[in-house]
PDB file of C-alpha atoms and ligand atoms in Angstrom:
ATOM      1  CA  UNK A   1      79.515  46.030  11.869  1.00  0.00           C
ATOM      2  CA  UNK A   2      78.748  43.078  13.949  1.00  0.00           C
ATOM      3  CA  UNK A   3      80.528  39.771  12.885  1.00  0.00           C
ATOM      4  CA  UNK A   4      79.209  37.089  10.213  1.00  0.00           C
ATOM      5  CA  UNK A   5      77.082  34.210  11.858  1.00  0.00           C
ATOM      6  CA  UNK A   6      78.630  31.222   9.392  1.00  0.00           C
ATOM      7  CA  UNK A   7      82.219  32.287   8.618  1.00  0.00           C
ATOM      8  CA  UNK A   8      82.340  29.166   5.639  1.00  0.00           C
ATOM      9  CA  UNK A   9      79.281  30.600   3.932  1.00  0.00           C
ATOM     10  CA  UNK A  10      80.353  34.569   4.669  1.00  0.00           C
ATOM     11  CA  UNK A  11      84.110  33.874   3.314  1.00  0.00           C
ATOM     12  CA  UNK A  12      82.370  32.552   0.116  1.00  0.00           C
ATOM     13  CA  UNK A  13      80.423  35.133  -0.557  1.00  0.00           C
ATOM     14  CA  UNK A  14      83.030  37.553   0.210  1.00  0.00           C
ATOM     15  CA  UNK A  15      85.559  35.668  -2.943  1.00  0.00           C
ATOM     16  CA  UNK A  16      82.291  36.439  -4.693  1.00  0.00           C
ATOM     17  CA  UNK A  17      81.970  39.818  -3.676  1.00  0.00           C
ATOM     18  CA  UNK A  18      78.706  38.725  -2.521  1.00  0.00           C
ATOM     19  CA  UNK A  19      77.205  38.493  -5.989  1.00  0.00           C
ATOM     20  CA  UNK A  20      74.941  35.716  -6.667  1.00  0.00           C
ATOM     21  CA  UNK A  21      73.099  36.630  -9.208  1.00  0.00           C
ATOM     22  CA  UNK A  22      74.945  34.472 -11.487  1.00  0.00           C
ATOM     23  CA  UNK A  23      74.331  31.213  -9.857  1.00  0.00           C
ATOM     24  CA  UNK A  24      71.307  28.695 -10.286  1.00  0.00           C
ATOM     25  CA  UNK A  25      68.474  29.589  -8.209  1.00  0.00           C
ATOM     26  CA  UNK A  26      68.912  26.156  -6.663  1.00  0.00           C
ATOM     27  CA  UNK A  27      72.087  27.028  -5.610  1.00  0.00           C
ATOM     28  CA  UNK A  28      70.809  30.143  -4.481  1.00  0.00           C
ATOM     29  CA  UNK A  29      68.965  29.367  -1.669  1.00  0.00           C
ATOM     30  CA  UNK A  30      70.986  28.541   0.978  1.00  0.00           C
ATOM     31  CA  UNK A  31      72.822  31.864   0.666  1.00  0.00           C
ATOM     32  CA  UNK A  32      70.167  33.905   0.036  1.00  0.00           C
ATOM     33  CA  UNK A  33      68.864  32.771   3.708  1.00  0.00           C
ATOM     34  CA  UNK A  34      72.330  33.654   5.053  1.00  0.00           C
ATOM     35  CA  UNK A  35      72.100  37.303   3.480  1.00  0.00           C
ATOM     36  CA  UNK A  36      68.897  37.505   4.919  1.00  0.00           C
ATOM     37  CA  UNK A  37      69.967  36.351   8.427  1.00  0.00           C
ATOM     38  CA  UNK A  38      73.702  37.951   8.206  1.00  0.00           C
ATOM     39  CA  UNK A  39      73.508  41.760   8.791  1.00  0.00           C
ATOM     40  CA  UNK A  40      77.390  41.907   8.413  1.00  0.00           C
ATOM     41  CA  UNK A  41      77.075  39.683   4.910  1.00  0.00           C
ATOM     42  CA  UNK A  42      74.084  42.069   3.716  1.00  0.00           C
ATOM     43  CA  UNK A  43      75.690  45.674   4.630  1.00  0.00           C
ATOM     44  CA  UNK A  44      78.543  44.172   2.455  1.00  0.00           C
ATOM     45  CA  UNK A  45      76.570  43.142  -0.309  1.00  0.00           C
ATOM     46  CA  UNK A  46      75.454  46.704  -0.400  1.00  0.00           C
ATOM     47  CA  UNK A  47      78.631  48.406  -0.179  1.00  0.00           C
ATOM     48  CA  UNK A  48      79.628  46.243  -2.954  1.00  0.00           C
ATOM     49  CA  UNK A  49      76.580  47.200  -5.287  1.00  0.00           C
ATOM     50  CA  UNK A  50      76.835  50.303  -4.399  1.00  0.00           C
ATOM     51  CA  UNK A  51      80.843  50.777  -5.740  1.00  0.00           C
ATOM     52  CA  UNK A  52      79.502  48.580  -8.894  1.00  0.00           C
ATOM     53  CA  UNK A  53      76.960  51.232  -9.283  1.00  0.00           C
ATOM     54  CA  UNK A  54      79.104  54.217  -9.073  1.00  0.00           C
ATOM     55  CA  UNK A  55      81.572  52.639 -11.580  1.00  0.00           C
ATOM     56  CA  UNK A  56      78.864  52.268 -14.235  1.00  0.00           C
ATOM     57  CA  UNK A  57      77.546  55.686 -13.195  1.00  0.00           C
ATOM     58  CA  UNK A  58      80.877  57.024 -13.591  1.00  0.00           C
ATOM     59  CA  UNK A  59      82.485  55.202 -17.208  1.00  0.00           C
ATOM     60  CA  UNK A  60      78.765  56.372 -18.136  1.00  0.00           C
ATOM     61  CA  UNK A  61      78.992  60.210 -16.855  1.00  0.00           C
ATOM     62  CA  UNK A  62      82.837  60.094 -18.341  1.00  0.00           C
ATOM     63  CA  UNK A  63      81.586  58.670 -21.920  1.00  0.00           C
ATOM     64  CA  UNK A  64      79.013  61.455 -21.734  1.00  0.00           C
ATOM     65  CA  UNK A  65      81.391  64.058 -21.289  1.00  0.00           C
ATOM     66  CA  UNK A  66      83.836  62.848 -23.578  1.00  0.00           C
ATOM     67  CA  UNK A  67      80.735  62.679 -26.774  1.00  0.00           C
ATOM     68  CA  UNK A  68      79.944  66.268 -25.675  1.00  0.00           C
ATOM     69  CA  UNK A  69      83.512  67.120 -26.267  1.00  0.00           C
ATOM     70  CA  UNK A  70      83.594  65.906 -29.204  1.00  0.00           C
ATOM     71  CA  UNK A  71      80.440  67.401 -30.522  1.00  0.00           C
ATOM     72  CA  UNK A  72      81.527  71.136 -29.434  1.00  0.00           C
ATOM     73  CA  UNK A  73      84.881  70.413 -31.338  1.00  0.00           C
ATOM     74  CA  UNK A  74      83.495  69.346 -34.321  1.00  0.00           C
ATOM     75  CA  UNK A  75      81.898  73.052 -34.293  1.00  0.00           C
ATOM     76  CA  UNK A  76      84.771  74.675 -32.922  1.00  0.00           C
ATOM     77  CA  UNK A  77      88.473  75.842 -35.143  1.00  0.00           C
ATOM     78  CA  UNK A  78      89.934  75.187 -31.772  1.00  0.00           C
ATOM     79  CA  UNK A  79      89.775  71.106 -32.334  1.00  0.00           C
ATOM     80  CA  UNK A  80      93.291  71.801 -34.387  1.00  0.00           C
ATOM     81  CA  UNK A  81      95.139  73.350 -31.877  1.00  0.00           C
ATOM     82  CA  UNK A  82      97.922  71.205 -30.690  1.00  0.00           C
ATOM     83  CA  UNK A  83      98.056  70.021 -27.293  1.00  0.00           C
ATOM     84  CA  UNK A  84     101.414  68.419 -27.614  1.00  0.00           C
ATOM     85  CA  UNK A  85     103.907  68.847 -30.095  1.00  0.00           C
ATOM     86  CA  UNK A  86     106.454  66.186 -30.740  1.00  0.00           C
ATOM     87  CA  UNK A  87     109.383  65.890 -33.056  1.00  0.00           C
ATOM     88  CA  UNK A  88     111.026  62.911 -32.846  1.00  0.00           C
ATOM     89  CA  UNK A  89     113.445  61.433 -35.354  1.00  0.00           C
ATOM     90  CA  UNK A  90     112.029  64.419 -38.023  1.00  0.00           C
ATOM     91  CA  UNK A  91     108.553  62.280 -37.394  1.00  0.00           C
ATOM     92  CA  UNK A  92     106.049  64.995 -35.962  1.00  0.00           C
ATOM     93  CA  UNK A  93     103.662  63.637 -33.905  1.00  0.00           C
ATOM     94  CA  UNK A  94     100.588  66.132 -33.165  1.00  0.00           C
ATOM     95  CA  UNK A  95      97.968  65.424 -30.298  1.00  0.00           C
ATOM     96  CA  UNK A  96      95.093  67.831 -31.238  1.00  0.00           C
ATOM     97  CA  UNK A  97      92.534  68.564 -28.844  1.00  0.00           C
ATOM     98  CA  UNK A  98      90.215  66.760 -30.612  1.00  0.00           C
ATOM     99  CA  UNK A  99      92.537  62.991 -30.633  1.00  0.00           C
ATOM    100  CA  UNK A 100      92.878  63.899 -27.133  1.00  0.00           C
ATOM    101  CA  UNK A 101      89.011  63.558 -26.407  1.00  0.00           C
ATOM    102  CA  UNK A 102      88.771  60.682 -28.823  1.00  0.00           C
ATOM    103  CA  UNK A 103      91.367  58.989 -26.813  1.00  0.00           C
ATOM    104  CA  UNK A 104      89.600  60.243 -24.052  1.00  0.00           C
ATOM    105  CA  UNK A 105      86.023  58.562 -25.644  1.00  0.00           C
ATOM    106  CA  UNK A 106      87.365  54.966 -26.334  1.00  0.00           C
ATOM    107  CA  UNK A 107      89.119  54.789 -22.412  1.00  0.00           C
ATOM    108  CA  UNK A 108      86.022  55.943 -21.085  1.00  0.00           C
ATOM    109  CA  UNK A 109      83.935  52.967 -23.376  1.00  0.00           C
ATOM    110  CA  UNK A 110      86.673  50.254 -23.117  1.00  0.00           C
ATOM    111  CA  UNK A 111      85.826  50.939 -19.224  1.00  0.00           C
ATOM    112  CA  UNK A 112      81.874  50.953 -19.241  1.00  0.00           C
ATOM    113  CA  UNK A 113      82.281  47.797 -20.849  1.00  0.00           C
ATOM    114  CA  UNK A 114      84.454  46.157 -18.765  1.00  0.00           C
ATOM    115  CA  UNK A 115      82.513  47.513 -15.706  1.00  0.00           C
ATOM    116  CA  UNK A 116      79.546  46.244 -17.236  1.00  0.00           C
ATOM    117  CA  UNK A 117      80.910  42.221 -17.882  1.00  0.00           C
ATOM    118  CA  UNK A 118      83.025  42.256 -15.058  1.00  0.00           C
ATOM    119  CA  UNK A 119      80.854  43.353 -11.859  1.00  0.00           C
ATOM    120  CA  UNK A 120      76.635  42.473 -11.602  1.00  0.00           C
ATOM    121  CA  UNK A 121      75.638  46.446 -12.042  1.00  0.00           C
ATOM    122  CA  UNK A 122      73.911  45.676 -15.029  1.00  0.00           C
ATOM    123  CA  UNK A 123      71.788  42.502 -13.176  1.00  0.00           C
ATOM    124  CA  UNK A 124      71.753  44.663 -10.117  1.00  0.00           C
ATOM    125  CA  UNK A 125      69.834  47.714 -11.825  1.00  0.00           C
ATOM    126  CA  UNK A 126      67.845  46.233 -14.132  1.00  0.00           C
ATOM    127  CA  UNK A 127      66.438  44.436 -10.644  1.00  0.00           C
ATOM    128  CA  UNK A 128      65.847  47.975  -8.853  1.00  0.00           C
ATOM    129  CA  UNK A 129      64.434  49.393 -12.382  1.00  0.00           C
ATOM    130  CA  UNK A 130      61.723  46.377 -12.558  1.00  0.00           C
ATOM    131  CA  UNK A 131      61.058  46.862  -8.727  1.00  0.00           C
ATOM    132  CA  UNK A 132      60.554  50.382  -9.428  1.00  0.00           C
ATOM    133  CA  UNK A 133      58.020  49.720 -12.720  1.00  0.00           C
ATOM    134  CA  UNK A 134      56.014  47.394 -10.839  1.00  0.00           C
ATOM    135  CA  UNK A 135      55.877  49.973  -7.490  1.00  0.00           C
ATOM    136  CA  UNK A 136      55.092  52.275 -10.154  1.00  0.00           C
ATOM    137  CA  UNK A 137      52.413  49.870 -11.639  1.00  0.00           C
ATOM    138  CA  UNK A 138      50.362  49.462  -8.666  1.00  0.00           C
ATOM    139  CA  UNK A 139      50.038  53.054  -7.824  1.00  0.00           C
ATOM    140  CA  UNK A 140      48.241  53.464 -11.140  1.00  0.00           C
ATOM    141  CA  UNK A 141      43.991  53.193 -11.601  1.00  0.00           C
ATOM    142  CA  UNK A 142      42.631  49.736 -12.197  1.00  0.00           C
ATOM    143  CA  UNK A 143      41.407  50.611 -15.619  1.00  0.00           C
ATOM    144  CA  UNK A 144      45.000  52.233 -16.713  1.00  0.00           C
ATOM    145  CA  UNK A 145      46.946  49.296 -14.952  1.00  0.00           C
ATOM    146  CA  UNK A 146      44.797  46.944 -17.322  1.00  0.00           C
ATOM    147  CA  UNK A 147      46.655  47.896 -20.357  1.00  0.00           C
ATOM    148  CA  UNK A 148      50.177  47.076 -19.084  1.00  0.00           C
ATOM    149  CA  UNK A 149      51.223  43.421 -19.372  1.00  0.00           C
ATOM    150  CA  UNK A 150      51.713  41.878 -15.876  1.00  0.00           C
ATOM    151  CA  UNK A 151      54.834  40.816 -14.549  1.00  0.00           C
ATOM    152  CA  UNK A 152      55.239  37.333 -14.152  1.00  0.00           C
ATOM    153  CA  UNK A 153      57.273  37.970 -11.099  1.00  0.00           C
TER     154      UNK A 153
HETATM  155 ZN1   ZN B   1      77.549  36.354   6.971  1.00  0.00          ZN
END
């Protein structure tokens, strides 16, 4: 990648992990024109959506699997067998199968979440889902497109 043109505006987006969705759109400006000026800034910015992306897709695919789990075991006599099988101090401490993907179910939702406030995937793809609706939009008839509210935008 070839190097940044303003190193003061590139290092700041970089502590920002060249996320501005979150600032003014006043603010915005100035680095907006640097992403659109700074190839080595913009393939950044999309390396960096792109890892926000496949976090969410993952904690999503992960919660997924986990529910499923949990909805075959609730079927299933096998949600009783013990995975682990403690005895401590005359306590017994059981793990079933089906704690284990419970476990399993709050991990993988404790991470969507925090993937979700902590990084701008959710800004980020509602953005490429409204591009997508209003690419969508246009490709439809006139007299079809007039029954869809118009984007401001
Ligand atoms: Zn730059």
């Amino acid at each position: 990648m070839n190097m940044c043109t303003d190193q003061v505006i590139g290092d700041i987006l970089s502590s920002w992990r060249y996320d501005i969705s979150s600032i003014s759109p006043e603010m915005r400006t100035d680095y907006e024109e640097h992403l659109s000026s700074c190839a080595h800034c913009r393939g950044w910015q999309r390396i960096h959506r792109m890892v926000d992306v496949t976090l969410i897709g993952l904690t999503t695919l992960s919660t997924l699997v986990f529910l499923l789990a949990l909805a075959v075991l609730h079927r299933e006599p096998v949600r009783n067998w013990a995975l682990i099988d403690f005895h401590l101090h005359q306590v017994s401490v059981i793990l079933t199968i089906q704690a284990a993907a419970v476990v399993g179910l709050m991990v993988s939702l404790v991470a969507w979440v925090l993937v979700a406030i902590m990084t701008p995937a959710p800004v980020y793809l509602t953005g490429v889902a409204m591009a997508q609706a209003r690419v969508l939009q246009g490709r439809l008839p006139e007299e079809l497109r007039d029954r869809f509210p118009r984007n401001a935008a």
